Every structure is written in C-alpha cells, then in structure tokens.
Amino acid sequence: MPKDGQGSASPFVEVHFDEQRQRTQTKPRELNPIWNEKFSFNVNNPRDLPSKTIEVVVYNDRKGGHHKNFLGHVRISGNSVPLLSDSEAIDLQRYPLEKRGLFSHIKGDIALKIYAVHDGNHYPPPPTNAGSFETEATPVFQEINTNKLQAEDAIDDHEKKNKKKRKDKEVRTFHSIGTATGGPAAAAPPFVSSGFGFDTHVMKEKAPTVETRTDFARAGPPTAMHMHLPKQNPEFLLVETRPPVAARMRFRGGDKMACNYDLVEQMRFLYVSVVKAKDLPAMDVSGSLDPYVEVKLGNYKGKTKYLEKNQSPVWKQIFAFSKDRLQSNLLEVTVKDKDFVTKDDFVGRVFFDLSEVPLRVPPDSPLAPQWYRLEDKRGIKTRGEIMLAVWMGTQADESFPEAWHSDAHDISHTNLANTRSKVYFSPKLYYLRVQIIEAQDLIPSDKGRMLEVSVKVQLGNQGRVTRPSQTRTTNPIWNDELMFVASEPFEDFIIVSVEERIAPGKDEILGKVILSVRDIPPRFETHKFPDPCWFNLFKPSLAQEEGEKKKDKFSSKILLRLCLDAGYHVLDEATHFSSDLQPSSKHLRKPSIGILELGILSARNLLPMKGKDGRTTDAYCAAKYGNKWVRTRTILNTLNPRWNEQYTWEVYDPCTVITIGVFDNCHINGSKDDSRDQRIGKVRIRLSTLETDRKYTYYYPLLVLTPSGLRKHGELHLSLRFTCTAWVNMVAQYGKPLLPKMHYVQPISVKHIDWLRHQAMQIVAARLSRAEPPLRREVVEYILDVDYHMWSLRRSKANFLRIMSLLSGITAACKWYNDICNWRNPITTCLVHVLLFILVCYPELILPTVFLYLFVVGLWNYRFRPRHPPHMDTRLSQADSAHPDELDEEFDSFPASRTPSDIVRMRYDRLRSVAGRVQTVVGDLASQGERAQALLGWRDPRATAIFILFSLIWAVFIYVTPFQVVAVLVGLYLLRHPRFRSKMPAVPVNFFKRLPSKSDILL
C-alpha cells in the first residue's frame, strides 16, 4: 500500500520470534520489493515450537528509520513450520498481509521460506498436547492473482512496471501443506485421547513439494473484526455453473417451455403413442392372435404387452426416444403375434420418416392419434389397422413421466414402474392424546390378592403403558397422559386394556375396550379439553363382539379423555432440517409466502454401485420439502446421468430446509422386495440463505462419511430459485415462533418428542412404501435422518469448536480493550478518550451511537456477504480429520456390537476423559455464578459486609456527585497509561476470586 503520499513506499520487514527480533534492509520507493535475506532464530526447546508464533511485520521507513508506517503483518503458527535438514529444499510460500486494527488499510502479500532444522536432522515431533487444537487436513485458499511475485529471480524495473500494468485474472489455488499428513489409518494403534485435544493419531511425514501457503490463521489471537478459518479441500466445495437453461438465457416469448421448465436444460424426445389396433388377421392354427407391438429406432427397441386371443387389442402405451441418442432417421412400428414355441409371427408394420414428425410443445393440446394401414414385408397394404401418434416433444410433455424411455428398453413391464418419476404426499399426521383417569368396579381374578393394575394403550404398532396405580383397590386412579401419532384416513383402532400384574413378567387382562380413531373429536383451541367419558370394559372374548351388542349384565368402567390435537405440528424430521412447520389443522395454517422451484439437472462422477458391465449405477433422485416428495426417473447404466426435471413447492416459512438425495435403484431387474436401494449421497439447502428471485446453478458434492473416512460419491447438478409472493408476510414470519402456538402453551417433553418423531417416521415410511412405484423405507429414513441423535465423538468435537469460535469474538473484544487500556496504539486510545468525553457530556447519544455503529458495521459487511449457498463444511464437521477408531465407534450399532473388551474399555476411557473436561468447564462456569450470588448471600460474612458497606458508600458518592463526573473518573481510571498500572491483579478481581462457591462442599 503506498504510504509516502507520492504513490510509493519504502518498505522493510521485521521478524519477531520468541523475544528475538531481526529486520531487513529498506527498499526505497518500491511497492514490489525483493529482499532475499535469510534470518536464523534460536529455538531453545524444539518441543515447544508448535506453541510458538512467528510474526512478520512490514513497515514503511520514514525519515531514515526514526518513524515508520504499518503496511501489514502475518502471524504464522510454529505448528505449520516444516521440519527439514539444510540439504532439503523448501518451496516458496505466500501470505496475504493482515490488518492490525479496524481502521487499517492494508493490501498485498509477502513471500517467505520458513523451515526448522536441528543439527541437520529431523527432530522427533512433540507429544500431543490436550490443549492444542490441531487439524490435519489441508486447507485451501482461492484468491485472484493480481500481483505475481517471483522471488526466485530478480526482475528489473522495466519488467516489473509492465507486469503491474497487466491485469492477470487467472485464479490460483494455494494449498497449505504443513507437517501433518496422515499415514495409513489401518496401521494406527489404538489410543486414548485426553479429551477434546484433537490428538494426532498417526506419525507425521513431510508433505510433497507444491507452491504452498501456510495456514497463517491458526496461530495468534484473531483480529477485532473477524477470525480467519481454514478453508476446505477444493474437491468438497461448490462449483458454480452456467448451463443453457431458459432462466439464465432470459428467453422471452419464443419458447413456450420457458414458462414452466426454465430451470432445466431442454431435452428433445421422440414420442410414440401406441393406442390400439383393429381387424388384425388370425395367425394361429386355432384362428386366434396374441398381438403385441414392437417400436424400433436404430438399436433401441420397445415392446408393448401381448394380449391373448384378441384381434382388436388396446394397449395405450407411450415410448420415448432421446433425440441425443437417435441412431436412425426411420421409425419402424411392427405388430407381431406372440408364439411361445417358435419365432414370433410377423403381422404388419408402419414406417415413419423422422423429418416429417411434427413438433409439439405444451401447453398445446395432445396430438390426436390416427389410424394407419399395416404393410407386409414387401410394402403392400395388408389386413389390419393400428392407431398411433408420433411427435417430437420435450420433458415438459405430460406423456413424459409415463413413457417407456429408450434407455430402459431391456426392462420388463413389471419392473418398468420402478424407473418412472412420481410425486408423493406424506399422510396428514395428528397427535392423539389419551388421558387415563380412573377405573371403577374392577373384578380381579383372585379376590384375596391386592390389585396392582396398569393400563396398556395400543394404536397400530404403537404401544404405551401407564405406571401402576398407587391405590391398590378395585377403583384405581392413574391420571396418566399418553400421546400417539395418528394418520388420515383414520383406519386404526385404539385398544385400551386394563392389566393386572400376577407375577413378574406375567399380566392378566381384566377388561378391554376398542375405540375407533374416527370417533375422537379434534381439538383446535389451546385451553379447552373435551370432557372425559366413561367406557365399559369387556372381557377379551367379548370385546370383539361389542358391535353385536353382546354385553354382560354388569361390567367394569374406565374414565378416559381422548382428543386429536390438531394444533400441533407433528415432527417427522430432525428439528435442525425441518421442511415443514405448519400445524396439522388446515384451518390454523397461514397462507403461503412464496414458491420454491428446483431443477434436478444431472450428476457426474457418481460412485459405481454395481459391478456388472464395467461398474455402473442406475441413479435416481428423491427430494422432500413440506409434505411433498418427488422422485425422478431412473437413468440406467451411467455414472453421469442427465435428468433435467423441474419441481415446484409452495413455501410457508423461509427458515426451512429442502433435502435432495441420490440413490441407486436395485429394483429394475427383478430384484427381491427385501433388497434395498443404495444411498449415494444427499444435499440440504436452507431457503433463508437464498436471495429471492436469483437463479442458483451449482454442482453440489455428494459427501458421505463412511467407517473408512470421508468420501465424495460424485456431484449433483442443481438449479434453484426462491420466489417471494408476499413480502409483508415473509418479513412478519421472522417475528413469529417457529412452531405453532400449541407447542409453547402445552409443550411436549423432549423424551416424548423423540419417541413420537420415530413413530411418525414409521408411519410415513409405511405409507409411501405402499405407493406405486414405492418410495422405499430406506429412502425415507435417509432423507428424514433417523439416526442423527446417535453419539459421535467427531460431532462432539465439532460442537466444541463451534463454542470456541463463538468465544473467540469475546476474546478479541477483550484483547482490543486491553490494547486500548495499555496504550498499544496511542491514536486509537486518544480517539476512545474523545468518544468517552462526548458520550459523558451527551449521554443521550449512547444508544444512538451503539445502534449507528451496528448499522455501519452491517452495511460494511454487505460487500462481504456470501454469494454461494451454504453446503456441508467438512472442516467444521471434523470429517476430514476423524480417526478410524472414532468413525468405527460412530457407525457401531446401539448397543455396541464390538466384542473385544480392550476396544470397549479404550472407548469408555476416552469418553470419561471427554466428560471430565466438559465437567471441569461446566463446574468453572457454575463457580463464577455462585461467587456472584455469594456477594449478598452472607456465605462469607466479612466479604458480604465489605460489599454492602462499599455499596452504601458508592451510592452516597454517586448521589452527591454528578453522573458525568463519575463517568469521566471511571473512564480515565480504566484508560490510564501503563506507567500508572500495576502488574498485580486489581482489587475487585482479587475480591471476587476470594468469594466462596459450592465447589468446596462437593463430595
């Protein structure tokens, strides 16, 4: 950055390491200086190097070194310094210069070579420290190279000036290759981590030589504005694309398909609709005919079903041939007679020249089929006619979902349905509340025994039991409330049975009542419950005959309150990824605020899931948002499928998530019903992170965490657009609670919510698996994240790092305040003094100043807003640095299936270590709060007396002294110069630390 007022600068560099400092020569009037100077620093203890920081500061030399301007600095962690010998080479590494404070104006980068040597040999790596946060993955940085720096060769002034004028727009990727390259995972011995230290599990080795930039952000405190985080591997990042879709090309009027299918690429298909035939000749000796139609285009061939003994058959079947794969200009439609003994007999055929086939684009009406006279093999008209319609169309054609596609020409009719695209809807779910209040006149099997009675309620596959009654009489009282998930149409029955405990594990039914869910009244209000009702309890043999009015002369009774709570939203997804937050009742739902359009374009480099035919995949996509599920058609035998299908959803809340999964179809070749479609990967997109009316087209990497580590199973090409139709309602949504009112007025416990969510998922999976074609259970479970709440040390580390990154902001603010108080930057400290006097003299400006500051910072950050939709962060998830044993534990079943006791003991010890650290942190936080309570709690009588006496004196002092004077005195005391400060802790800090807490009375 020019600093001398004449468009230039005279830079020099100071390097600080472990209280050692060295500087380079000054390069006068040079914005692209080259020093080529080598410095050596002594490392007292090589094992302490990872905890050290190297600081490189660039200054502008003014007046012969007596004054200097700050030009930028870099902090480099000793963790990232390669360990080499003098004979080994180290490549150049580049570091962008960082700001020192909020008002610094810095640009440029500096090229360094940094390495450590120890007597010409590698010294052993230091032992892992439980407190060091170390990651082994390779961060990647992308930046625009506007100023190429070549420090290996000297460049003359003329060349440098020409280079500076050139605008180089190439994007260069810098890989940070440190010393932490993981060795083979299989060879790593079992270990016990000392907590959240993220210990290194394998020996480190030297990285390959590439042009690198060290992870400079890992060391040192963050700046006041933001903290640099290590970037992800570029293989796991989003890739923006510009496909030739109508929405991006801004078609106007000329293409009708752009109206509804503007987020996908237009694909042309040749459609052949085979409707029926008449007057076909008899081909068998018996005078009958088993006709079917064969549609042939080049090497692709499709067949209709054959119809037994029918000379006027009706097929109504459509074939679609992709225009990209057309291998002939002649379409042949042949009618044949099915013969199970010899070759099928030829009946007649019709030819079509593709150049004369009409083009149809919706919303045009469907093309009317016509009768065509069949010809024999010599081209002579023969007996019989066939009704056909042939046209060229697109995937927007209404015949597209039901057509038999050319890539599925070898699929049987029974399995063809499994390859088609479909739309599904989840059943409407309700919470069923059953309150068991009491029973009367129970008749025990043994009158001389004390009754121990409980009530069991069964709804479909859901069963719950009350606690045993406290009163062991024939009139027990429970007052227990049980909740279930019911779905429309209400076909299930509620079975309430009163059971007596005769012996451990043995119960006897005293009475039973069967109720229909359809008879249960719905509840919309949050304050009014329906009145309870008495029901007769029948013996198990008579309970089924209640409809026949076979009743005993005397029967026991039970008092129940039942209602369908229509004001709740029945959760069937993980709460972090909910796509629907509407209540069950349609009357309580709010109007939609927008439209979500999703175009599933294609995929590339998918994982081969089948070993046959050179390892291929039969891929399809399934997406879920709200209660609407969609499934694309299956593209056979390819690792780069192209779907180009578009779907639309209504949006009721912007803070929701759409989930898209990719699967391998295992039911296209007569596979057994118990075979499962294989997961390939999934993508989640939160709507609130999308700009309205913007077209997003990206390749999303399909990242999957497996027991062997993080894997990329290909990339999914999606286009997305969120359109807002009601701006006022959408803005108002941000002030409303996420869930319906019922969840807050009468909340359901977390334990019950998890159980009810599992039951809701089971109902949705069972209902969708009965559709045709079925959306199978494994697909529903994968998209709904059934196993999200399982224990994972990797996820615990990630959550801990999230907390630490949040606290780093507080740390940065405290460091900035400490720098102000210690006069590290006198100009900034003087400005803070001026601000203090202004706010003291005009206290009414305090709040406006705070909010104006927030406004300015938010406006400043607008230029740095993220332009890409968020995607899975492998660094944040700790997925790229997880140890194989941690992954093995994460993917282990529950309860654990590992039999070797050493492995289980090691994992238990590691869990104890993690829990111990969490316990210590929570205990420290609790101690600080208890000390604050002890100020007025008289736990320490002398401390409390001192505090209340000080409070009285302070109150009198503030009362008699103007507030402005008090504020100025306090501010000046806090901002006093370091020469007036003591290195000992302040009196208030000492007083607070001496207060008692409850930690000393814990066992």
Short mmCIF file of C-alpha atoms in Angstrom, two decimals, residues 125-458:
data_model
loop_
_atom_site.label_atom_id
_atom_site.label_comp_id
_atom_site.label_asym_id
_atom_site.label_seq_id
_atom_site.Cartn_x
_atom_site.Cartn_y
_atom_site.Cartn_z
CA PRO A 125 7.65 -34.44 16.87
CA PRO A 126 6.45 -33.12 20.21
CA PRO A 127 3.98 -35.16 22.23
CA THR A 128 0.36 -34.30 21.64
CA ASN A 129 -0.98 -31.69 23.97
CA ALA A 130 -4.52 -31.99 25.21
CA GLY A 131 -4.99 -28.28 24.98
CA SER A 132 -3.78 -27.75 21.43
CA PHE A 133 -6.38 -27.62 18.72
CA GLU A 134 -4.73 -29.27 15.76
CA THR A 135 -6.24 -30.26 12.45
CA GLU A 136 -4.53 -32.49 9.95
CA ALA A 137 -6.49 -31.67 6.80
CA THR A 138 -5.23 -29.44 4.05
CA PRO A 139 -6.83 -26.01 3.92
CA VAL A 140 -7.27 -24.44 0.53
CA PHE A 141 -7.35 -20.77 -0.28
CA GLN A 142 -8.51 -19.26 -3.55
CA GLU A 143 -7.64 -15.73 -4.50
CA ILE A 144 -7.32 -13.61 -7.59
CA ASN A 145 -3.67 -13.27 -8.56
CA THR A 146 -3.33 -9.58 -9.38
CA ASN A 147 0.30 -9.16 -8.47
CA LYS A 148 2.52 -12.12 -9.36
CA LEU A 149 5.55 -12.24 -7.10
CA GLN A 150 8.60 -14.12 -8.27
CA ALA A 151 11.19 -14.01 -5.58
CA GLU A 152 13.44 -16.69 -7.05
CA ASP A 153 14.81 -14.44 -9.80
CA ALA A 154 15.48 -10.72 -9.72
CA ILE A 155 13.23 -8.76 -12.04
CA ASP A 156 14.39 -5.48 -13.50
CA ASP A 157 12.34 -2.33 -13.01
CA HIS A 158 11.05 -2.20 -16.57
CA GLU A 159 9.66 -5.72 -16.40
CA LYS A 160 8.02 -5.06 -13.06
CA LYS A 161 6.29 -1.92 -14.31
CA ASN A 162 4.92 -3.78 -17.32
CA LYS A 163 3.72 -6.61 -15.12
CA LYS A 164 1.98 -4.22 -12.80
CA LYS A 165 0.03 -2.71 -15.71
CA ARG A 166 -1.16 -6.10 -16.90
CA LYS A 167 -4.39 -7.40 -15.41
CA ASP A 168 -3.96 -11.05 -14.67
CA LYS A 169 -7.32 -12.63 -13.91
CA GLU A 170 -6.33 -16.23 -13.51
CA VAL A 171 -7.47 -17.91 -10.32
CA ARG A 172 -4.71 -19.59 -8.39
CA THR A 173 -5.22 -22.14 -5.63
CA PHE A 174 -2.79 -22.25 -2.73
CA HIS A 175 -2.64 -25.50 -0.79
CA SER A 176 -1.44 -25.30 2.78
CA ILE A 177 0.65 -28.44 3.19
CA GLY A 178 2.07 -28.48 6.67
CA THR A 179 3.72 -31.27 8.54
CA ALA A 180 0.55 -33.12 9.32
CA THR A 181 -0.05 -35.60 6.55
CA GLY A 182 -1.81 -38.65 7.85
CA GLY A 183 -0.23 -42.00 7.47
CA PRO A 184 -2.11 -45.20 6.77
CA ALA A 185 -5.12 -45.42 9.01
CA ALA A 186 -5.00 -49.15 9.31
CA ALA A 187 -1.58 -49.05 10.87
CA ALA A 188 -2.56 -46.60 13.59
CA PRO A 189 -2.55 -48.23 17.03
CA PRO A 190 -5.49 -47.84 19.39
CA PHE A 191 -5.22 -44.75 21.50
CA VAL A 192 -6.91 -42.95 24.35
CA SER A 193 -7.40 -39.29 23.72
CA SER A 194 -7.05 -36.92 26.62
CA GLY A 195 -10.28 -35.16 25.85
CA PHE A 196 -11.04 -32.55 23.26
CA GLY A 197 -7.39 -32.04 22.45
CA PHE A 198 -7.85 -33.47 18.94
CA ASP A 199 -4.73 -35.54 19.42
CA THR A 200 -2.61 -36.59 16.48
CA HIS A 201 -3.20 -40.29 15.92
CA VAL A 202 -0.56 -41.11 13.31
CA MET A 203 3.08 -40.19 12.73
CA LYS A 204 3.65 -37.10 10.61
CA GLU A 205 5.66 -37.10 7.42
CA LYS A 206 6.96 -34.44 5.10
CA ALA A 207 4.48 -33.16 2.52
CA PRO A 208 5.09 -33.19 -1.21
CA THR A 209 6.56 -30.01 -2.61
CA VAL A 210 3.99 -27.73 -4.20
CA GLU A 211 3.53 -24.00 -4.22
CA THR A 212 2.03 -23.58 -0.79
CA ARG A 213 0.78 -21.07 1.66
CA THR A 214 0.93 -21.96 5.32
CA ASP A 215 -2.15 -21.74 7.47
CA PHE A 216 -1.22 -18.41 9.00
CA ALA A 217 -4.63 -18.01 10.64
CA ARG A 218 -4.09 -20.91 13.02
CA ALA A 219 -1.80 -19.02 15.36
CA GLY A 220 -2.22 -15.88 17.39
CA PRO A 221 -5.39 -14.11 18.50
CA PRO A 222 -7.94 -13.09 15.90
CA THR A 223 -8.40 -9.54 14.74
CA ALA A 224 -11.14 -7.35 16.10
CA MET A 225 -13.31 -7.76 13.03
CA HIS A 226 -13.22 -11.45 12.19
CA MET A 227 -11.21 -14.63 12.56
CA HIS A 228 -9.72 -16.46 9.60
CA LEU A 229 -10.85 -20.06 9.45
CA PRO A 230 -9.04 -22.77 7.49
CA LYS A 231 -10.67 -23.44 4.14
CA GLN A 232 -11.93 -26.74 2.83
CA ASN A 233 -10.43 -29.06 0.29
CA PRO A 234 -11.45 -27.67 -3.15
CA GLU A 235 -12.80 -31.10 -4.04
CA PHE A 236 -15.51 -30.59 -1.41
CA LEU A 237 -16.55 -27.07 -2.47
CA LEU A 238 -19.46 -25.91 -4.59
CA VAL A 239 -18.84 -25.27 -8.28
CA GLU A 240 -20.95 -22.57 -9.91
CA THR A 241 -22.13 -23.30 -13.45
CA ARG A 242 -23.95 -21.50 -16.22
CA PRO A 243 -25.97 -24.19 -18.02
CA PRO A 244 -28.08 -23.17 -21.03
CA VAL A 245 -31.34 -23.02 -19.10
CA ALA A 246 -34.09 -20.60 -20.08
CA ALA A 247 -33.99 -18.73 -16.77
CA ARG A 248 -30.33 -17.76 -17.28
CA MET A 249 -30.61 -17.12 -21.01
CA ARG A 250 -33.62 -14.82 -20.41
CA PHE A 251 -35.84 -16.24 -23.13
CA ARG A 252 -38.79 -14.02 -23.91
CA GLY A 253 -41.87 -15.41 -25.55
CA GLY A 254 -40.31 -17.53 -28.27
CA ASP A 255 -40.03 -20.73 -26.28
CA LYS A 256 -43.17 -21.93 -24.54
CA MET A 257 -41.20 -24.39 -22.49
CA ALA A 258 -39.53 -21.45 -20.71
CA CYS A 259 -42.81 -20.74 -18.93
CA ASN A 260 -42.70 -23.79 -16.69
CA TYR A 261 -39.38 -25.51 -17.33
CA ASP A 262 -36.92 -22.62 -17.27
CA LEU A 263 -34.53 -24.04 -14.64
CA VAL A 264 -33.54 -27.15 -16.59
CA GLU A 265 -31.94 -27.79 -19.94
CA GLN A 266 -34.36 -28.56 -22.72
CA MET A 267 -34.25 -32.19 -23.83
CA ARG A 268 -35.93 -33.42 -27.01
CA PHE A 269 -37.68 -36.76 -27.22
CA LEU A 270 -39.43 -38.69 -29.97
CA TYR A 271 -42.75 -39.86 -28.54
CA VAL A 272 -44.65 -42.82 -29.97
CA SER A 273 -48.12 -43.45 -28.56
CA VAL A 274 -49.45 -46.92 -29.39
CA VAL A 275 -53.19 -46.79 -28.70
CA LYS A 276 -54.93 -49.80 -30.27
CA ALA A 277 -55.43 -51.92 -33.39
CA LYS A 278 -58.39 -53.47 -35.25
CA ASP A 279 -59.18 -56.05 -37.87
CA LEU A 280 -55.95 -57.96 -37.31
CA PRO A 281 -55.69 -61.30 -39.13
CA ALA A 282 -55.67 -64.64 -37.28
CA MET A 283 -52.17 -66.13 -37.25
CA ASP A 284 -52.53 -69.37 -35.25
CA VAL A 285 -53.95 -72.67 -36.47
CA SER A 286 -56.72 -72.27 -33.91
CA GLY A 287 -57.72 -68.98 -35.52
CA SER A 288 -56.57 -66.78 -32.67
CA LEU A 289 -53.99 -63.99 -32.28
CA ASP A 290 -51.78 -62.87 -29.34
CA PRO A 291 -50.71 -59.44 -30.60
CA TYR A 292 -48.09 -57.03 -29.33
CA VAL A 293 -46.33 -54.02 -30.87
CA GLU A 294 -42.60 -53.57 -31.31
CA VAL A 295 -41.33 -49.99 -31.74
CA LYS A 296 -37.82 -49.91 -33.21
CA LEU A 297 -35.48 -46.96 -33.79
CA GLY A 298 -31.92 -47.92 -34.65
CA ASN A 299 -30.61 -50.24 -31.93
CA TYR A 300 -33.35 -49.25 -29.47
CA LYS A 301 -36.40 -51.44 -29.30
CA GLY A 302 -39.52 -51.22 -27.12
CA LYS A 303 -42.39 -53.68 -26.78
CA THR A 304 -45.94 -53.46 -25.50
CA LYS A 305 -47.63 -56.20 -23.52
CA TYR A 306 -49.07 -59.05 -25.53
CA LEU A 307 -52.84 -59.62 -25.27
CA GLU A 308 -54.12 -63.17 -25.52
CA LYS A 309 -56.62 -64.05 -28.27
CA ASN A 310 -57.51 -60.51 -29.19
CA GLN A 311 -57.86 -59.25 -32.75
CA SER A 312 -58.85 -55.73 -31.64
CA PRO A 313 -56.29 -55.07 -28.86
CA VAL A 314 -55.97 -51.85 -26.82
CA TRP A 315 -52.52 -51.06 -25.44
CA LYS A 316 -52.40 -47.28 -24.64
CA GLN A 317 -48.65 -47.27 -24.14
CA ILE A 318 -46.15 -44.49 -24.87
CA PHE A 319 -42.49 -44.82 -25.86
CA ALA A 320 -39.90 -42.02 -25.63
CA PHE A 321 -36.59 -41.98 -27.51
CA SER A 322 -34.00 -39.36 -26.58
CA LYS A 323 -33.09 -37.17 -29.55
CA ASP A 324 -29.46 -37.18 -28.44
CA ARG A 325 -29.33 -40.93 -28.99
CA LEU A 326 -31.26 -41.21 -32.25
CA GLN A 327 -29.40 -43.69 -34.46
CA SER A 328 -31.73 -43.74 -37.46
CA ASN A 329 -33.99 -41.45 -39.50
CA LEU A 330 -36.63 -44.16 -39.85
CA LEU A 331 -39.05 -45.27 -37.14
CA GLU A 332 -40.48 -48.79 -37.52
CA VAL A 333 -43.67 -49.86 -35.73
CA THR A 334 -44.34 -53.60 -36.13
CA VAL A 335 -47.31 -55.71 -34.98
CA LYS A 336 -46.36 -59.29 -34.08
CA ASP A 337 -48.06 -62.42 -32.84
CA LYS A 338 -46.62 -63.92 -29.64
CA ASP A 339 -45.59 -67.54 -30.12
CA PHE A 340 -44.24 -69.46 -27.12
CA VAL A 341 -42.88 -72.40 -29.19
CA THR A 342 -41.35 -70.93 -32.34
CA LYS A 343 -40.39 -67.49 -33.55
CA ASP A 344 -42.99 -64.73 -33.19
CA ASP A 345 -45.07 -64.25 -36.34
CA PHE A 346 -44.98 -61.04 -38.34
CA VAL A 347 -48.41 -59.36 -38.77
CA GLY A 348 -47.68 -55.94 -40.29
CA ARG A 349 -45.72 -52.76 -39.89
CA VAL A 350 -45.71 -48.98 -40.45
CA PHE A 351 -42.72 -46.70 -41.20
CA PHE A 352 -42.29 -43.02 -40.24
CA ASP A 353 -39.69 -40.60 -41.56
CA LEU A 354 -38.42 -38.54 -38.60
CA SER A 355 -38.02 -35.45 -40.76
CA GLU A 356 -41.82 -35.35 -41.17
CA VAL A 357 -42.68 -35.87 -37.48
CA PRO A 358 -44.49 -32.79 -36.06
CA LEU A 359 -43.16 -30.80 -33.07
CA ARG A 360 -45.41 -30.35 -30.03
CA VAL A 361 -44.69 -28.13 -27.02
CA PRO A 362 -47.11 -27.78 -24.07
CA PRO A 363 -49.50 -26.15 -23.42
CA ASP A 364 -50.54 -27.27 -26.89
CA SER A 365 -53.27 -29.89 -26.80
CA PRO A 366 -52.15 -33.51 -27.16
CA LEU A 367 -51.63 -34.77 -30.67
CA ALA A 368 -54.62 -36.75 -31.91
CA PRO A 369 -53.74 -40.38 -32.80
CA GLN A 370 -54.55 -41.62 -36.33
CA TRP A 371 -55.31 -44.93 -37.99
CA TYR A 372 -52.56 -46.36 -40.18
CA ARG A 373 -52.93 -49.31 -42.54
CA LEU A 374 -50.42 -52.09 -41.87
CA GLU A 375 -48.00 -53.21 -44.57
CA ASP A 376 -46.38 -56.56 -45.14
CA LYS A 377 -42.63 -57.07 -45.63
CA ARG A 378 -42.94 -56.20 -49.34
CA GLY A 379 -44.61 -52.84 -48.61
CA ILE A 380 -48.06 -53.94 -49.79
CA LYS A 381 -51.08 -52.91 -47.73
CA THR A 382 -52.41 -55.83 -45.74
CA ARG A 383 -55.26 -56.55 -43.41
CA GLY A 384 -55.44 -54.66 -40.15
CA GLU A 385 -55.01 -51.10 -38.90
CA ILE A 386 -53.18 -49.57 -35.94
CA MET A 387 -53.87 -46.26 -34.17
CA LEU A 388 -50.69 -44.28 -33.47
CA ALA A 389 -49.49 -40.77 -32.59
CA VAL A 390 -45.88 -39.78 -33.26
CA TRP A 391 -44.43 -36.38 -32.32
CA MET A 392 -41.29 -34.61 -31.16
CA GLY A 393 -41.57 -33.10 -27.67
CA THR A 394 -39.67 -32.19 -24.54
CA GLN A 395 -39.59 -33.32 -20.93
CA ALA A 396 -42.38 -30.80 -20.30
CA ASP A 397 -44.75 -33.12 -22.15
CA GLU A 398 -47.42 -34.67 -19.95
CA SER A 399 -46.60 -38.05 -21.51
CA PHE A 400 -43.02 -37.87 -20.22
CA PRO A 401 -43.50 -39.43 -16.74
CA GLU A 402 -45.45 -42.45 -18.02
CA ALA A 403 -43.36 -43.13 -21.11
CA TRP A 404 -41.11 -46.14 -21.61
CA HIS A 405 -37.73 -44.49 -22.22
CA SER A 406 -35.20 -45.80 -24.70
CA ASP A 407 -32.52 -46.34 -22.06
CA ALA A 408 -34.90 -48.75 -20.29
CA HIS A 409 -35.60 -50.84 -23.38
CA ASP A 410 -34.45 -54.05 -21.67
CA ILE A 411 -36.65 -53.57 -18.57
CA SER A 412 -39.63 -55.86 -18.12
CA HIS A 413 -43.16 -54.46 -17.81
CA THR A 414 -43.38 -55.45 -14.16
CA ASN A 415 -40.22 -53.50 -13.24
CA LEU A 416 -40.82 -50.54 -15.54
CA ALA A 417 -42.83 -48.69 -12.89
CA ASN A 418 -39.78 -48.57 -10.62
CA THR A 419 -37.96 -46.38 -13.16
CA ARG A 420 -40.59 -43.66 -13.55
CA SER A 421 -40.74 -40.22 -11.98
CA LYS A 422 -43.50 -39.67 -9.44
CA VAL A 423 -44.81 -37.19 -6.89
CA TYR A 424 -45.84 -38.40 -3.43
CA PHE A 425 -47.54 -36.76 -0.46
CA SER A 426 -46.98 -37.64 3.17
CA PRO A 427 -50.12 -38.61 5.08
CA LYS A 428 -51.60 -35.94 7.31
CA LEU A 429 -50.48 -36.67 10.86
CA TYR A 430 -52.06 -35.77 14.20
CA TYR A 431 -51.08 -36.20 17.82
CA LEU A 432 -53.60 -38.37 19.67
CA ARG A 433 -53.85 -37.57 23.38
CA VAL A 434 -55.18 -40.30 25.67
CA GLN A 435 -55.62 -39.43 29.34
CA ILE A 436 -56.34 -42.41 31.60
CA ILE A 437 -58.01 -41.01 34.70
CA GLU A 438 -59.52 -43.84 36.73
CA ALA A 439 -61.45 -47.14 36.66
CA GLN A 440 -64.33 -48.48 38.71
CA ASP A 441 -65.58 -51.88 39.79
CA LEU A 442 -62.69 -53.96 38.51
CA ILE A 443 -63.15 -57.69 39.04
CA PRO A 444 -59.79 -59.32 39.96
CA SER A 445 -59.11 -62.94 39.13
CA ASP A 446 -58.17 -63.62 42.74
CA LYS A 447 -60.23 -61.63 45.20
CA GLY A 448 -57.84 -62.31 48.05
CA ARG A 449 -54.87 -60.60 46.31
CA MET A 450 -54.01 -56.90 46.34
CA LEU A 451 -54.53 -55.34 42.92
CA GLU A 452 -51.54 -53.96 41.01
CA VAL A 453 -53.16 -52.57 37.88
CA SER A 454 -51.83 -50.67 34.87
CA VAL A 455 -53.40 -49.66 31.57
CA LYS A 456 -51.95 -50.52 28.16
CA VAL A 457 -52.97 -48.44 25.12
CA GLN A 458 -52.31 -49.76 21.61
#
